[in-house]
Short mmCIF file of N, CA and C in Angstrom, two decimals:
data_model
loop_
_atom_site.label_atom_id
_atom_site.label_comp_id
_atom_site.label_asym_id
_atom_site.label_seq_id
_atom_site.Cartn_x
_atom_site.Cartn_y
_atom_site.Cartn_z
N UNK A 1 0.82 -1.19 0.00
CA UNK A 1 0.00 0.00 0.00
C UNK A 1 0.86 1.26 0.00
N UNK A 2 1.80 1.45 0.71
CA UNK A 2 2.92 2.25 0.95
C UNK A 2 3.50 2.94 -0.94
N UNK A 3 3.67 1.75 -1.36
CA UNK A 3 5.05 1.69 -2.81
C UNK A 3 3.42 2.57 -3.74
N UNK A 4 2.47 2.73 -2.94
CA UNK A 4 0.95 2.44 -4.30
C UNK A 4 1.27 4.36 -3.77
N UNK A 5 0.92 4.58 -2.85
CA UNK A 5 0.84 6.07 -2.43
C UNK A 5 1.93 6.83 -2.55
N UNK A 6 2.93 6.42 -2.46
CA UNK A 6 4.09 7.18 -2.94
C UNK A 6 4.16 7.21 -4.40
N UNK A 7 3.80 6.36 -5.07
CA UNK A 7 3.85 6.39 -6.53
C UNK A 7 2.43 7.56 -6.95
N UNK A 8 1.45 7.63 -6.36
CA UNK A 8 0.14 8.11 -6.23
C UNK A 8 1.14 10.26 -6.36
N UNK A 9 1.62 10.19 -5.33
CA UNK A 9 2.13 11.26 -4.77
C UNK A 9 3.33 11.94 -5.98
N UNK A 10 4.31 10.89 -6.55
CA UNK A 10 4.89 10.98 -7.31
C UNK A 10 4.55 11.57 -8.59
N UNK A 11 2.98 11.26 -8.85
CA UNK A 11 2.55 11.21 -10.31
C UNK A 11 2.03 12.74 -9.96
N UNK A 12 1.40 12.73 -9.08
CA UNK A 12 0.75 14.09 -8.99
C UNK A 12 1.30 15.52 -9.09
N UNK A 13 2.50 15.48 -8.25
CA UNK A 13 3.56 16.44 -7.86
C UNK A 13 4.47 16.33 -8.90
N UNK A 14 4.98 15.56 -10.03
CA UNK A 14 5.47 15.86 -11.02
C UNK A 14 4.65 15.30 -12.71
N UNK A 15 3.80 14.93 -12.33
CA UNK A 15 3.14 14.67 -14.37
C UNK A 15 3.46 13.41 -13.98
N UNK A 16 4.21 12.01 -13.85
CA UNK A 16 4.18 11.47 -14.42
C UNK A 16 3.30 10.16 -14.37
N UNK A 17 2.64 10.11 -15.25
CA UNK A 17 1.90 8.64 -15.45
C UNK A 17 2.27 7.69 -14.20
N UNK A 18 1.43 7.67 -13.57
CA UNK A 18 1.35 6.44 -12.47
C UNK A 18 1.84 5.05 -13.22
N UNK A 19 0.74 4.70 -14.29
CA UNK A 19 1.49 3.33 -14.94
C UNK A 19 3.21 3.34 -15.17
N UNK A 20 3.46 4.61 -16.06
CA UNK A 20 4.86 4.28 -16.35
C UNK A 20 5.69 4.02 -14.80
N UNK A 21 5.11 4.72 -13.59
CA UNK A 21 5.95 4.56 -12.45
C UNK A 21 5.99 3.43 -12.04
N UNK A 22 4.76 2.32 -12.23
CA UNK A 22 4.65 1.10 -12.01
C UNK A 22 5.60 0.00 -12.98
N UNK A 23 5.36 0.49 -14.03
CA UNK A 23 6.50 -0.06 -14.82
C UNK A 23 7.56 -0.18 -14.29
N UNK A 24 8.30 0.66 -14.14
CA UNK A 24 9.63 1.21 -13.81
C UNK A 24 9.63 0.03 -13.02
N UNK A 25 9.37 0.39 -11.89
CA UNK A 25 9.47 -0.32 -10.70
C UNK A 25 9.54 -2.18 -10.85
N UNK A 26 8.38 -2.26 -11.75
CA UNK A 26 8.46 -3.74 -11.74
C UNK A 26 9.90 -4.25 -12.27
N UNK A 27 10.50 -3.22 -13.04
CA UNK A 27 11.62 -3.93 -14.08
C UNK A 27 12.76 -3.80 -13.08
N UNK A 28 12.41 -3.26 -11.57
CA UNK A 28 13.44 -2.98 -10.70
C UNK A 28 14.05 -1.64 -9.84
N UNK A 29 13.61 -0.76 -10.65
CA UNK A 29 14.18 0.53 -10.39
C UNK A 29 13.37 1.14 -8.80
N UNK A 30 14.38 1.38 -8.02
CA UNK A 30 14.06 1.60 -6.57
C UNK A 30 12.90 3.18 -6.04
N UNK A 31 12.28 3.21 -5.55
CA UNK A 31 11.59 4.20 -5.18
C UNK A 31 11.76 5.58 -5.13
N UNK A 32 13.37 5.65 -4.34
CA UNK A 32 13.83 6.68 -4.64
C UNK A 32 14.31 7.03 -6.02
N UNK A 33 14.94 6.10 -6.65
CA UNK A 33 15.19 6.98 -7.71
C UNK A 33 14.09 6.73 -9.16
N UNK A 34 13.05 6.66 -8.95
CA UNK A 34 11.93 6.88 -9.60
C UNK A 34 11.49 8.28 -9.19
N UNK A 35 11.38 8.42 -7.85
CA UNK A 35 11.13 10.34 -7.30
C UNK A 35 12.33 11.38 -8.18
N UNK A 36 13.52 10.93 -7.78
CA UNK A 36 14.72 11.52 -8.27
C UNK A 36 14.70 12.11 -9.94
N UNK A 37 14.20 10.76 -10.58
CA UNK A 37 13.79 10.46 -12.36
C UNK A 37 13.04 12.27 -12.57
N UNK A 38 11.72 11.65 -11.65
CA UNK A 38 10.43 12.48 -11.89
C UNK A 38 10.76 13.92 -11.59
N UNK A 39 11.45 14.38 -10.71
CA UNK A 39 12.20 15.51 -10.27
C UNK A 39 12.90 16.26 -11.04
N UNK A 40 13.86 15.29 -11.81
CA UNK A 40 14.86 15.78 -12.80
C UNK A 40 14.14 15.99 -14.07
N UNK A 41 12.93 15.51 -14.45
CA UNK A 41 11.96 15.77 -15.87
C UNK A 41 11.37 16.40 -15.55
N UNK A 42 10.68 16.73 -14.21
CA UNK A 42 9.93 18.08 -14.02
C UNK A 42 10.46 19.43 -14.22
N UNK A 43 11.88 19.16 -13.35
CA UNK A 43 12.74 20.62 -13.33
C UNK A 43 13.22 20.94 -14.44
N UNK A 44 13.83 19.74 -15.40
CA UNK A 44 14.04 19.97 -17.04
C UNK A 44 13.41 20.42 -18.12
N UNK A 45 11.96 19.96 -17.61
CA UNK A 45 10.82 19.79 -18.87
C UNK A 45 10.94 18.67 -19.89
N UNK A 46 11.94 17.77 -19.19
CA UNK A 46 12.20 16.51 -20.37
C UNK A 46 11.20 15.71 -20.00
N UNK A 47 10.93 14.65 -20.63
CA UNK A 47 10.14 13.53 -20.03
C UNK A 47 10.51 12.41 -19.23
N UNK A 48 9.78 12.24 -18.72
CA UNK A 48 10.67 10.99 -17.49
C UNK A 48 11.48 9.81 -18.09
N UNK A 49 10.72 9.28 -19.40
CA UNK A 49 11.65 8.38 -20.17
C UNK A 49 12.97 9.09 -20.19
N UNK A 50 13.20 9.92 -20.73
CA UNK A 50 14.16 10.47 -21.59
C UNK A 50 15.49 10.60 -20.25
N UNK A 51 14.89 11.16 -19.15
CA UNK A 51 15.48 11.05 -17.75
C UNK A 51 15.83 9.46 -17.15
N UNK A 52 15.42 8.75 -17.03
CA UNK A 52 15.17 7.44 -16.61
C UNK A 52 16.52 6.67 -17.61
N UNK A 53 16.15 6.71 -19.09
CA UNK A 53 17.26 6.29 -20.29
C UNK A 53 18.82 7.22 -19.66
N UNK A 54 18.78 7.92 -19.54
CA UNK A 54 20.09 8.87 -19.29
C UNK A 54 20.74 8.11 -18.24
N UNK A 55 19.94 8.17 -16.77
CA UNK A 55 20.60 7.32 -15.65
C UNK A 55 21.11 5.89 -15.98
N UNK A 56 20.29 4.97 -16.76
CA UNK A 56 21.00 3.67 -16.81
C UNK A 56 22.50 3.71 -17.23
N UNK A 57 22.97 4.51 -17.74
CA UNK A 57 24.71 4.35 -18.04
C UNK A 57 25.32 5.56 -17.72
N UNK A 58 24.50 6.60 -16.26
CA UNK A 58 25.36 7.44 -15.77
C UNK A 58 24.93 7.88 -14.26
N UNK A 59 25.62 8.50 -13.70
CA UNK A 59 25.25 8.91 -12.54
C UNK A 59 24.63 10.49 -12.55
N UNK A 60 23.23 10.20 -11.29
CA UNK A 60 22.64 11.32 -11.42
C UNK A 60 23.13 12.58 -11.31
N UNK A 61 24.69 12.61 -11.42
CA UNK A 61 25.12 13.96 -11.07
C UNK A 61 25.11 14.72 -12.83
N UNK A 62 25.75 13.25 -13.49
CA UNK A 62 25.91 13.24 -14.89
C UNK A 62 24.29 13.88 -15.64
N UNK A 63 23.42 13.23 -15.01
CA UNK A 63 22.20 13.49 -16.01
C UNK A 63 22.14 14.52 -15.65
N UNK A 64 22.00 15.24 -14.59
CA UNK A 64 21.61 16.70 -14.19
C UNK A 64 22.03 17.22 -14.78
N UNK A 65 23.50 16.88 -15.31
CA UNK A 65 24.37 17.95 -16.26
C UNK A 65 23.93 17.50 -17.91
N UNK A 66 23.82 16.30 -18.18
CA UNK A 66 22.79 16.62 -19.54
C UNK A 66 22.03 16.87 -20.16
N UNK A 67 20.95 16.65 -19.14
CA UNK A 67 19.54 17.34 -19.45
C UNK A 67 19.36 19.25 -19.33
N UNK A 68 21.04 19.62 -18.65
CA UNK A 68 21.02 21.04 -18.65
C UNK A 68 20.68 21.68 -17.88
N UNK A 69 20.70 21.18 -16.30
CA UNK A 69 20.37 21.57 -14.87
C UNK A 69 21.35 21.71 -13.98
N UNK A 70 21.48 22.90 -13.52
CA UNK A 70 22.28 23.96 -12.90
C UNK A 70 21.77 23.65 -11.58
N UNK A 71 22.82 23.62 -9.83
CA UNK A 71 21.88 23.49 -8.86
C UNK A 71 21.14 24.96 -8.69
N UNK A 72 21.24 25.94 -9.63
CA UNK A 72 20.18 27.02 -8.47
C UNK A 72 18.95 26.16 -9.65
N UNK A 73 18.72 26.12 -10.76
CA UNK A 73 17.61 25.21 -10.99
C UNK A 73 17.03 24.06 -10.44
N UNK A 74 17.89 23.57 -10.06
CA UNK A 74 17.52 22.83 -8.84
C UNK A 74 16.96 23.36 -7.49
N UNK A 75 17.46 23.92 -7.40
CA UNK A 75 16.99 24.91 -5.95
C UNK A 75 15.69 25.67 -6.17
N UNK A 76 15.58 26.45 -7.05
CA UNK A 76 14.60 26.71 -8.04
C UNK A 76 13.28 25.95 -7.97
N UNK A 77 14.03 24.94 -8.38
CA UNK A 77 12.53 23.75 -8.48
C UNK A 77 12.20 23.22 -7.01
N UNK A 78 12.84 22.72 -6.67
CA UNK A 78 12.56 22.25 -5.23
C UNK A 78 11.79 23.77 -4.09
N UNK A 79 12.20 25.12 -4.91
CA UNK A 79 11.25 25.88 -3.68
C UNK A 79 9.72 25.95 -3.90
N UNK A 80 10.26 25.62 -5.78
CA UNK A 80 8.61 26.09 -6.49
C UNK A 80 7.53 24.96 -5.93
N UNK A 81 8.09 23.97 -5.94
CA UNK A 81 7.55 22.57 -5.26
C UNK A 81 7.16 22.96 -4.26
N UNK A 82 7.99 23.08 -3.16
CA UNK A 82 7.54 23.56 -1.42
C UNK A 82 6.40 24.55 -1.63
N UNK A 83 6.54 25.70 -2.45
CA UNK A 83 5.94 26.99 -2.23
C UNK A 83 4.42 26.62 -2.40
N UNK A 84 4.25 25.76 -3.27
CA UNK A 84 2.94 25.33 -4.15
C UNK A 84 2.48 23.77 -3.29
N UNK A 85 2.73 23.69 -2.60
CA UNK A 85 2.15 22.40 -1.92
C UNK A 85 2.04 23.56 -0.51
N UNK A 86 2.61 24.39 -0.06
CA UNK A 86 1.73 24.98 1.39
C UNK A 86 0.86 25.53 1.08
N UNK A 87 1.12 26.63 0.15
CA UNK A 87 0.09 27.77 -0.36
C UNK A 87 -1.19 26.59 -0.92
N UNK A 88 -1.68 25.08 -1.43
CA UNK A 88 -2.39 24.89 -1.79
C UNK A 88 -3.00 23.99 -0.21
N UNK A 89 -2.69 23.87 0.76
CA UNK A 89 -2.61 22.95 1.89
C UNK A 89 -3.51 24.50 2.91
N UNK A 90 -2.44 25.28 3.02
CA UNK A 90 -2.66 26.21 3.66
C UNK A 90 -3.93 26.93 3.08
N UNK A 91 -4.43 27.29 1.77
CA UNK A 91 -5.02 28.07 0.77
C UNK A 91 -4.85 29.10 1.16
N UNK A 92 -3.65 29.30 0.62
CA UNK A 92 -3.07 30.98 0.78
C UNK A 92 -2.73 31.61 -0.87
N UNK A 93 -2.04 32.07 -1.62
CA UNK A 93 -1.89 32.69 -2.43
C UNK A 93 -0.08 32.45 -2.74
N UNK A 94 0.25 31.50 -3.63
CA UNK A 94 1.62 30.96 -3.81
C UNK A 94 2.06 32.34 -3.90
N UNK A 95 1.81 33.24 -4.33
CA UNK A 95 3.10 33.95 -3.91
C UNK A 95 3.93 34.72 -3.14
N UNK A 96 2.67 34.62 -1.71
CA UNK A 96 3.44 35.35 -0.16
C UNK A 96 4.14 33.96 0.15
N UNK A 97 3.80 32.43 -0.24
CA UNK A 97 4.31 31.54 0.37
C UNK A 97 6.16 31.57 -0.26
N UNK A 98 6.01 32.02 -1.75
CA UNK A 98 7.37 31.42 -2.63
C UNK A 98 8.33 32.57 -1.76
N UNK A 99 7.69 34.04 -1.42
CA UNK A 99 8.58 35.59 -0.27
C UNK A 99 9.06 34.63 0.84
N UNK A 100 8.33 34.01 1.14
CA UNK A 100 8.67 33.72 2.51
C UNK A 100 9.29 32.56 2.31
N UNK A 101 9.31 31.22 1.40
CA UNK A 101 9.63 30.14 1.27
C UNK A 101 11.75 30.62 0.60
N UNK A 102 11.61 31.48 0.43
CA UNK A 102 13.16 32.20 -0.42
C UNK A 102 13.92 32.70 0.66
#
């Protein structure tokens, strides 16, 4: 139930197809770095395939750098994430949350 809601959570917070996350997984690929995948195609705008193909013959430091992700894009993404999950929790207005989330 656990692997079902995190994948649930996964799909929501970044686009990607619940099935393809199930896929993934069955062929092996670990939880975390299915989040990691989905993270790096969100913040890119690539697609999770295209992310997912990259990692099998490199390390995620490598894909970050091919898909063309800088850490303040990273940082970037990870506040826009935070900012937009309180402000929608809280129902406040994302953008006193992103002032204050910076």
């Amino acid at each position: 139930m656990r692997i079902n809601n995190e994948m649930q959570n996964i799909s929501e917070y970044f686009g990607v197809d619940k099935q393809t996350l199930v896929m993934y997984y069955n062929n092996g690929w670990e939880m975390p770095e299915l989040r990691r995948g989905a993270f790096l195609a969100y913040a890119s705008h690539k697609s999770f395939d295209n992310v997912m193909n990259l990692r099998e013959n490199n390390s995620w430091g490598r894909v970050e750098y091919l898909i063309g992700l800088t850490p303040n894009d990273l940082k970037a993404t990870q506040d826009d994430i935070i900012s937009t999950q309180i402000a929608n929790k809280l129902d406040i207005n994302k953008s006193i949350v992103t002032f204050l989330v910076k």
